[in-house]
mmCIF file of N, CA and C in Angstrom:
data_model
loop_
_atom_site.group_PDB
_atom_site.id
_atom_site.type_symbol
_atom_site.label_atom_id
_atom_site.label_comp_id
_atom_site.label_asym_id
_atom_site.label_seq_id
_atom_site.Cartn_x
_atom_site.Cartn_y
_atom_site.Cartn_z
ATOM 1 N N MET A 1 -13.301 -1.119 16.093
ATOM 2 C CA MET A 1 -13.096 -1.655 14.861
ATOM 3 C C MET A 1 -11.764 -0.882 14.199
ATOM 4 N N THR A 2 -10.925 -1.633 13.606
ATOM 5 C CA THR A 2 -9.715 -0.997 12.977
ATOM 6 C C THR A 2 -10.051 -0.692 11.588
ATOM 7 N N THR A 3 -9.685 0.461 10.965
ATOM 8 C CA THR A 3 -9.866 0.739 9.735
ATOM 9 C C THR A 3 -8.863 0.071 8.868
ATOM 10 N N VAL A 4 -9.235 -0.198 7.543
ATOM 11 C CA VAL A 4 -8.288 -0.916 6.670
ATOM 12 C C VAL A 4 -6.973 -0.141 6.525
ATOM 13 N N SER A 5 -7.170 1.249 6.449
ATOM 14 C CA SER A 5 -5.922 2.088 6.400
ATOM 15 C C SER A 5 -5.026 1.925 7.589
ATOM 16 N N ALA A 6 -5.606 1.785 8.856
ATOM 17 C CA ALA A 6 -4.773 1.628 10.009
ATOM 18 C C ALA A 6 -4.126 0.249 10.125
ATOM 19 N N GLU A 7 -4.898 -0.638 9.511
ATOM 20 C CA GLU A 7 -4.262 -1.987 9.490
ATOM 21 C C GLU A 7 -3.249 -2.119 8.494
ATOM 22 N N ILE A 8 -3.343 -1.434 7.360
ATOM 23 C CA ILE A 8 -2.158 -1.430 6.465
ATOM 24 C C ILE A 8 -1.046 -0.863 7.067
ATOM 25 N N GLU A 9 -1.180 0.180 7.760
ATOM 26 C CA GLU A 9 0.042 0.946 8.533
ATOM 27 C C GLU A 9 0.652 -0.015 9.524
ATOM 28 N N ARG A 10 -0.319 -0.693 10.277
ATOM 29 C CA ARG A 10 0.182 -1.647 11.244
ATOM 30 C C ARG A 10 1.093 -2.664 10.573
ATOM 31 N N ARG A 11 0.495 -3.322 9.595
ATOM 32 C CA ARG A 11 1.251 -4.367 9.010
ATOM 33 C C ARG A 11 2.539 -3.974 8.296
ATOM 34 N N LEU A 12 2.540 -2.834 7.734
ATOM 35 C CA LEU A 12 3.737 -2.410 6.879
ATOM 36 C C LEU A 12 4.807 -1.906 7.864
ATOM 37 N N ALA A 13 4.510 -1.871 9.107
ATOM 38 C CA ALA A 13 5.606 -1.472 10.024
ATOM 39 C C ALA A 13 6.564 -2.597 10.195
ATOM 40 N N ALA A 14 6.239 -3.826 9.705
ATOM 41 C CA ALA A 14 7.155 -4.897 9.826
ATOM 42 C C ALA A 14 8.263 -4.646 8.880
ATOM 43 N N LEU A 15 8.152 -3.728 7.819
ATOM 44 C CA LEU A 15 9.339 -3.552 6.815
ATOM 45 C C LEU A 15 10.156 -2.287 7.479
ATOM 46 N N GLN A 16 9.734 -1.854 8.615
ATOM 47 C CA GLN A 16 10.585 -0.809 9.363
ATOM 48 C C GLN A 16 10.814 0.476 8.463
ATOM 49 N N PRO A 17 9.720 0.953 7.937
ATOM 50 C CA PRO A 17 9.841 2.147 7.068
ATOM 51 C C PRO A 17 10.397 3.441 7.667
ATOM 52 N N THR A 18 11.092 4.097 6.957
ATOM 53 C CA THR A 18 11.417 5.521 7.382
ATOM 54 C C THR A 18 10.474 6.563 7.006
ATOM 55 N N HIS A 19 9.716 6.244 6.045
ATOM 56 C CA HIS A 19 8.551 6.986 5.536
ATOM 57 C C HIS A 19 7.402 6.011 5.076
ATOM 58 N N LEU A 20 6.183 6.344 5.618
ATOM 59 C CA LEU A 20 5.033 5.587 5.170
ATOM 60 C C LEU A 20 3.827 6.430 5.083
ATOM 61 N N ASP A 21 3.183 6.513 3.976
ATOM 62 C CA ASP A 21 2.059 7.343 3.713
ATOM 63 C C ASP A 21 1.000 6.346 3.114
ATOM 64 N N VAL A 22 -0.093 6.211 3.811
ATOM 65 C CA VAL A 22 -1.267 5.381 3.204
ATOM 66 C C VAL A 22 -2.401 6.279 2.905
ATOM 67 N N ARG A 23 -2.902 6.234 1.691
ATOM 68 C CA ARG A 23 -3.829 7.239 1.239
ATOM 69 C C ARG A 23 -5.062 6.366 0.813
ATOM 70 N N ASN A 24 -6.278 6.727 1.226
ATOM 71 C CA ASN A 24 -7.453 6.076 0.884
ATOM 72 C C ASN A 24 -8.053 6.717 -0.222
ATOM 73 N N ASP A 25 -7.971 6.068 -1.384
ATOM 74 C CA ASP A 25 -8.582 6.684 -2.573
ATOM 75 C C ASP A 25 -9.969 6.162 -3.147
ATOM 76 N N SER A 26 -10.590 5.549 -2.074
ATOM 77 C CA SER A 26 -11.927 4.799 -2.477
ATOM 78 C C SER A 26 -12.939 5.875 -2.975
ATOM 79 N N ASP A 27 -13.074 6.855 -2.472
ATOM 80 C CA ASP A 27 -13.967 7.908 -2.839
ATOM 81 C C ASP A 27 -13.949 8.162 -4.321
ATOM 82 N N ARG A 28 -12.635 8.161 -4.860
ATOM 83 C CA ARG A 28 -12.431 8.510 -6.313
ATOM 84 C C ARG A 28 -12.861 7.489 -7.189
ATOM 85 N N HIS A 29 -13.239 6.247 -6.579
ATOM 86 C CA HIS A 29 -13.730 5.147 -7.364
ATOM 87 C C HIS A 29 -15.105 4.732 -7.196
ATOM 88 N N ARG A 30 -15.799 5.597 -6.565
ATOM 89 C CA ARG A 30 -17.267 5.245 -6.348
ATOM 90 C C ARG A 30 -17.989 5.179 -7.595
ATOM 91 N N GLY A 31 -18.691 3.882 -7.548
ATOM 92 C CA GLY A 31 -19.317 3.619 -8.877
ATOM 93 C C GLY A 31 -18.548 2.697 -9.870
ATOM 94 N N HIS A 32 -17.369 2.624 -9.628
ATOM 95 C CA HIS A 32 -16.497 1.803 -10.338
ATOM 96 C C HIS A 32 -16.364 0.347 -9.971
ATOM 97 N N ALA A 33 -15.940 -0.572 -10.774
ATOM 98 C CA ALA A 33 -15.598 -1.853 -10.309
ATOM 99 C C ALA A 33 -14.779 -2.098 -9.101
ATOM 100 N N GLY A 34 -15.330 -2.942 -8.099
ATOM 101 C CA GLY A 34 -14.489 -3.133 -7.024
ATOM 102 C C GLY A 34 -14.778 -2.161 -5.777
ATOM 103 N N HIS A 35 -15.505 -1.112 -6.116
ATOM 104 C CA HIS A 35 -15.970 -0.294 -4.964
ATOM 105 C C HIS A 35 -16.987 -0.958 -4.276
ATOM 106 N N ASP A 36 -16.909 -1.313 -3.057
ATOM 107 C CA ASP A 36 -17.807 -2.220 -2.308
ATOM 108 C C ASP A 36 -18.787 -1.425 -1.379
ATOM 109 N N GLY A 37 -18.501 -0.053 -1.427
ATOM 110 C CA GLY A 37 -19.454 0.844 -0.515
ATOM 111 C C GLY A 37 -18.970 0.973 0.792
ATOM 112 N N THR A 38 -17.880 0.298 1.212
ATOM 113 C CA THR A 38 -17.372 0.464 2.709
ATOM 114 C C THR A 38 -16.532 1.759 2.735
ATOM 115 N N GLY A 39 -16.107 2.282 1.466
ATOM 116 C CA GLY A 39 -15.173 3.344 1.488
ATOM 117 C C GLY A 39 -13.799 3.034 1.865
ATOM 118 N N GLU A 40 -13.492 1.761 1.887
ATOM 119 C CA GLU A 40 -12.085 1.176 2.181
ATOM 120 C C GLU A 40 -11.704 0.142 1.157
ATOM 121 N N SER A 41 -11.809 0.445 -0.065
ATOM 122 C CA SER A 41 -11.428 -0.689 -0.944
ATOM 123 C C SER A 41 -10.240 -0.376 -1.994
ATOM 124 N N HIS A 42 -9.958 0.939 -2.131
ATOM 125 C CA HIS A 42 -8.786 1.545 -3.027
ATOM 126 C C HIS A 42 -7.762 2.299 -2.222
ATOM 127 N N PHE A 43 -6.428 1.967 -2.304
ATOM 128 C CA PHE A 43 -5.572 2.597 -1.532
ATOM 129 C C PHE A 43 -4.198 2.935 -2.301
ATOM 130 N N THR A 44 -3.475 3.933 -1.949
ATOM 131 C CA THR A 44 -2.179 4.195 -2.534
ATOM 132 C C THR A 44 -1.112 4.184 -1.299
ATOM 133 N N VAL A 45 -0.191 3.350 -1.358
ATOM 134 C CA VAL A 45 0.995 3.405 -0.342
ATOM 135 C C VAL A 45 2.299 3.969 -0.900
ATOM 136 N N SER A 46 2.760 4.853 -0.246
ATOM 137 C CA SER A 46 4.069 5.304 -0.396
ATOM 138 C C SER A 46 5.119 4.913 0.741
ATOM 139 N N ILE A 47 6.122 4.217 0.379
ATOM 140 C CA ILE A 47 6.830 3.543 1.501
ATOM 141 C C ILE A 47 8.458 3.644 1.145
ATOM 142 N N VAL A 48 9.129 4.011 2.145
ATOM 143 C CA VAL A 48 10.698 4.031 2.054
ATOM 144 C C VAL A 48 11.212 3.102 3.034
ATOM 145 N N SER A 49 11.912 2.134 2.662
ATOM 146 C CA SER A 49 12.385 1.126 3.713
ATOM 147 C C SER A 49 13.685 0.565 3.216
ATOM 148 N N GLU A 50 14.695 0.317 4.226
ATOM 149 C CA GLU A 50 15.979 -0.275 3.905
ATOM 150 C C GLU A 50 15.630 -1.674 3.320
ATOM 151 N N ALA A 51 14.534 -2.403 3.583
ATOM 152 C CA ALA A 51 14.282 -3.618 3.164
ATOM 153 C C ALA A 51 14.153 -3.671 1.565
ATOM 154 N N PHE A 52 14.089 -2.554 0.952
ATOM 155 C CA PHE A 52 13.864 -2.527 -0.523
ATOM 156 C C PHE A 52 15.397 -2.299 -1.156
ATOM 157 N N ALA A 53 16.290 -2.086 -0.492
ATOM 158 C CA ALA A 53 17.559 -1.854 -1.005
ATOM 159 C C ALA A 53 17.993 -3.099 -1.932
ATOM 160 N N GLY A 54 18.510 -2.782 -3.074
ATOM 161 C CA GLY A 54 18.941 -3.735 -4.009
ATOM 162 C C GLY A 54 17.802 -4.624 -4.615
ATOM 163 N N LYS A 55 16.609 -4.245 -4.393
ATOM 164 C CA LYS A 55 15.477 -5.001 -4.930
ATOM 165 C C LYS A 55 14.812 -4.197 -6.062
ATOM 166 N N ASN A 56 14.281 -4.965 -7.000
ATOM 167 C CA ASN A 56 13.631 -4.305 -8.174
ATOM 168 C C ASN A 56 12.195 -4.021 -7.868
ATOM 169 N N ARG A 57 11.442 -3.331 -8.677
ATOM 170 C CA ARG A 57 10.023 -2.941 -8.402
ATOM 171 C C ARG A 57 9.030 -4.067 -8.048
ATOM 172 N N VAL A 58 9.233 -5.291 -8.782
ATOM 173 C CA VAL A 58 8.336 -6.322 -8.527
ATOM 174 C C VAL A 58 8.731 -7.019 -7.185
ATOM 175 N N GLN A 59 9.996 -7.142 -6.788
ATOM 176 C CA GLN A 59 10.487 -7.678 -5.549
ATOM 177 C C GLN A 59 9.859 -6.649 -4.399
ATOM 178 N N ARG A 60 9.940 -5.449 -4.638
ATOM 179 C CA ARG A 60 9.327 -4.484 -3.659
ATOM 180 C C ARG A 60 7.829 -4.653 -3.431
ATOM 181 N N GLN A 61 7.163 -4.808 -4.503
ATOM 182 C CA GLN A 61 5.712 -4.930 -4.429
ATOM 183 C C GLN A 61 5.403 -6.227 -3.654
ATOM 184 N N ARG A 62 6.095 -7.331 -3.995
ATOM 185 C CA ARG A 62 5.903 -8.561 -3.359
ATOM 186 C C ARG A 62 6.111 -8.469 -1.886
ATOM 187 N N ALA A 63 7.145 -7.690 -1.454
ATOM 188 C CA ALA A 63 7.435 -7.543 -0.008
ATOM 189 C C ALA A 63 6.255 -6.820 0.718
ATOM 190 N N VAL A 64 5.717 -5.887 -0.057
ATOM 191 C CA VAL A 64 4.494 -5.179 0.502
ATOM 192 C C VAL A 64 3.246 -6.044 0.620
ATOM 193 N N TYR A 65 2.966 -6.840 -0.291
ATOM 194 C CA TYR A 65 1.939 -7.816 -0.418
ATOM 195 C C TYR A 65 2.195 -8.955 0.623
ATOM 196 N N ALA A 66 3.384 -9.389 0.827
ATOM 197 C CA ALA A 66 3.575 -10.319 1.861
ATOM 198 C C ALA A 66 3.418 -9.738 3.243
ATOM 199 N N ALA A 67 3.706 -8.440 3.437
ATOM 200 C CA ALA A 67 3.480 -7.885 4.876
ATOM 201 C C ALA A 67 1.943 -7.786 5.055
ATOM 202 N N LEU A 68 1.313 -7.390 3.979
ATOM 203 C CA LEU A 68 -0.117 -7.192 4.037
ATOM 204 C C LEU A 68 -0.905 -8.526 4.363
ATOM 205 N N GLY A 69 -0.324 -9.547 3.816
ATOM 206 C CA GLY A 69 -0.999 -10.968 3.990
ATOM 207 C C GLY A 69 -2.381 -11.003 3.496
ATOM 208 N N ASP A 70 -3.246 -11.623 4.402
ATOM 209 C CA ASP A 70 -4.579 -11.958 4.061
ATOM 210 C C ASP A 70 -5.467 -10.575 4.017
ATOM 211 N N LEU A 71 -4.822 -9.461 4.457
ATOM 212 C CA LEU A 71 -5.559 -8.172 4.288
ATOM 213 C C LEU A 71 -5.861 -7.822 2.684
ATOM 214 N N MET A 72 -4.920 -8.385 1.944
ATOM 215 C CA MET A 72 -5.302 -8.083 0.440
ATOM 216 C C MET A 72 -6.535 -8.683 -0.076
ATOM 217 N N GLU A 73 -7.144 -9.584 0.605
ATOM 218 C CA GLU A 73 -8.404 -10.160 0.196
ATOM 219 C C GLU A 73 -9.420 -9.143 0.333
ATOM 220 N N SER A 74 -9.328 -8.145 1.155
ATOM 221 C CA SER A 74 -10.440 -7.161 1.338
ATOM 222 C C SER A 74 -9.903 -5.770 0.600
ATOM 223 N N ILE A 75 -9.033 -5.814 -0.108
ATOM 224 C CA ILE A 75 -8.460 -4.563 -0.843
ATOM 225 C C ILE A 75 -8.583 -4.827 -2.390
ATOM 226 N N HIS A 76 -9.469 -3.972 -3.014
ATOM 227 C CA HIS A 76 -9.556 -4.206 -4.498
ATOM 228 C C HIS A 76 -8.468 -3.602 -5.205
ATOM 229 N N ALA A 77 -7.876 -2.526 -4.888
ATOM 230 C CA ALA A 77 -6.841 -1.971 -5.659
ATOM 231 C C ALA A 77 -5.803 -1.306 -4.812
ATOM 232 N N LEU A 78 -4.583 -1.482 -5.029
ATOM 233 C CA LEU A 78 -3.399 -1.046 -4.122
ATOM 234 C C LEU A 78 -2.334 -0.451 -5.101
ATOM 235 N N ALA A 79 -2.223 0.731 -5.049
ATOM 236 C CA ALA A 79 -1.090 1.450 -5.798
ATOM 237 C C ALA A 79 0.050 1.526 -4.827
ATOM 238 N N ILE A 80 1.332 1.088 -5.240
ATOM 239 C CA ILE A 80 2.527 1.027 -4.510
ATOM 240 C C ILE A 80 3.668 1.878 -4.936
ATOM 241 N N ALA A 81 4.155 2.911 -4.250
ATOM 242 C CA ALA A 81 5.261 3.641 -4.726
ATOM 243 C C ALA A 81 6.286 3.232 -3.511
ATOM 244 N N ALA A 82 7.356 2.436 -3.844
ATOM 245 C CA ALA A 82 8.311 1.863 -2.822
ATOM 246 C C ALA A 82 9.724 2.297 -3.292
ATOM 247 N N ALA A 83 10.536 2.644 -2.208
ATOM 248 C CA ALA A 83 11.898 3.038 -2.467
ATOM 249 C C ALA A 83 12.792 2.592 -1.328
ATOM 250 N N ALA A 84 13.963 2.550 -1.585
ATOM 251 C CA ALA A 84 14.990 2.471 -0.545
ATOM 252 C C ALA A 84 15.412 3.807 -0.076
ATOM 253 N N PRO A 85 16.050 4.019 1.125
ATOM 254 C CA PRO A 85 16.598 5.323 1.587
ATOM 255 C C PRO A 85 17.430 5.905 0.559
ATOM 256 N N GLY A 86 17.339 7.094 0.227
ATOM 257 C CA GLY A 86 18.243 7.790 -0.678
ATOM 258 C C GLY A 86 17.701 7.778 -2.036
ATOM 259 N N GLU A 87 16.608 7.023 -2.311
ATOM 260 C CA GLU A 87 15.980 7.042 -3.698
ATOM 261 C C GLU A 87 14.816 7.873 -3.635
ATOM 262 N N THR A 88 14.450 8.423 -4.825
ATOM 263 C CA THR A 88 13.232 9.138 -5.067
ATOM 264 C C THR A 88 12.028 8.253 -5.226
ATOM 265 N N LEU A 89 11.065 8.501 -4.350
ATOM 266 C CA LEU A 89 9.809 7.782 -4.570
ATOM 267 C C LEU A 89 9.223 7.991 -5.866
ATOM 268 N N PRO A 90 8.741 6.721 -6.555
ATOM 269 C CA PRO A 90 8.121 7.046 -7.932
ATOM 270 C C PRO A 90 6.727 7.809 -7.549
ATOM 271 N N GLU A 91 6.256 8.581 -8.567
ATOM 272 C CA GLU A 91 4.976 9.242 -8.532
ATOM 273 C C GLU A 91 3.857 8.343 -8.544
ATOM 274 N N ARG A 92 2.989 8.609 -7.582
ATOM 275 C CA ARG A 92 1.593 7.869 -7.578
ATOM 276 C C ARG A 92 0.647 8.800 -7.305
#
């Protein structure tokens, strides 16, 4: 069985990132809305990809959502820090 974190990494590889960090924040949300008890409902993604060059924040987020596709149905919360090479990643 593949973890959600691993599947996020696998699918985001389509964006050919030069940096990718997927952090599972689910334990920090225990008892909050959307915490489903699986331990895999809340994530933070930091990603740097040439695919984001010339794109604004919303376009970058849409590219991440598109890469994740139907996996988003099993994720309650996803914080995204996306940058093009040479840019500083936003804090998350």
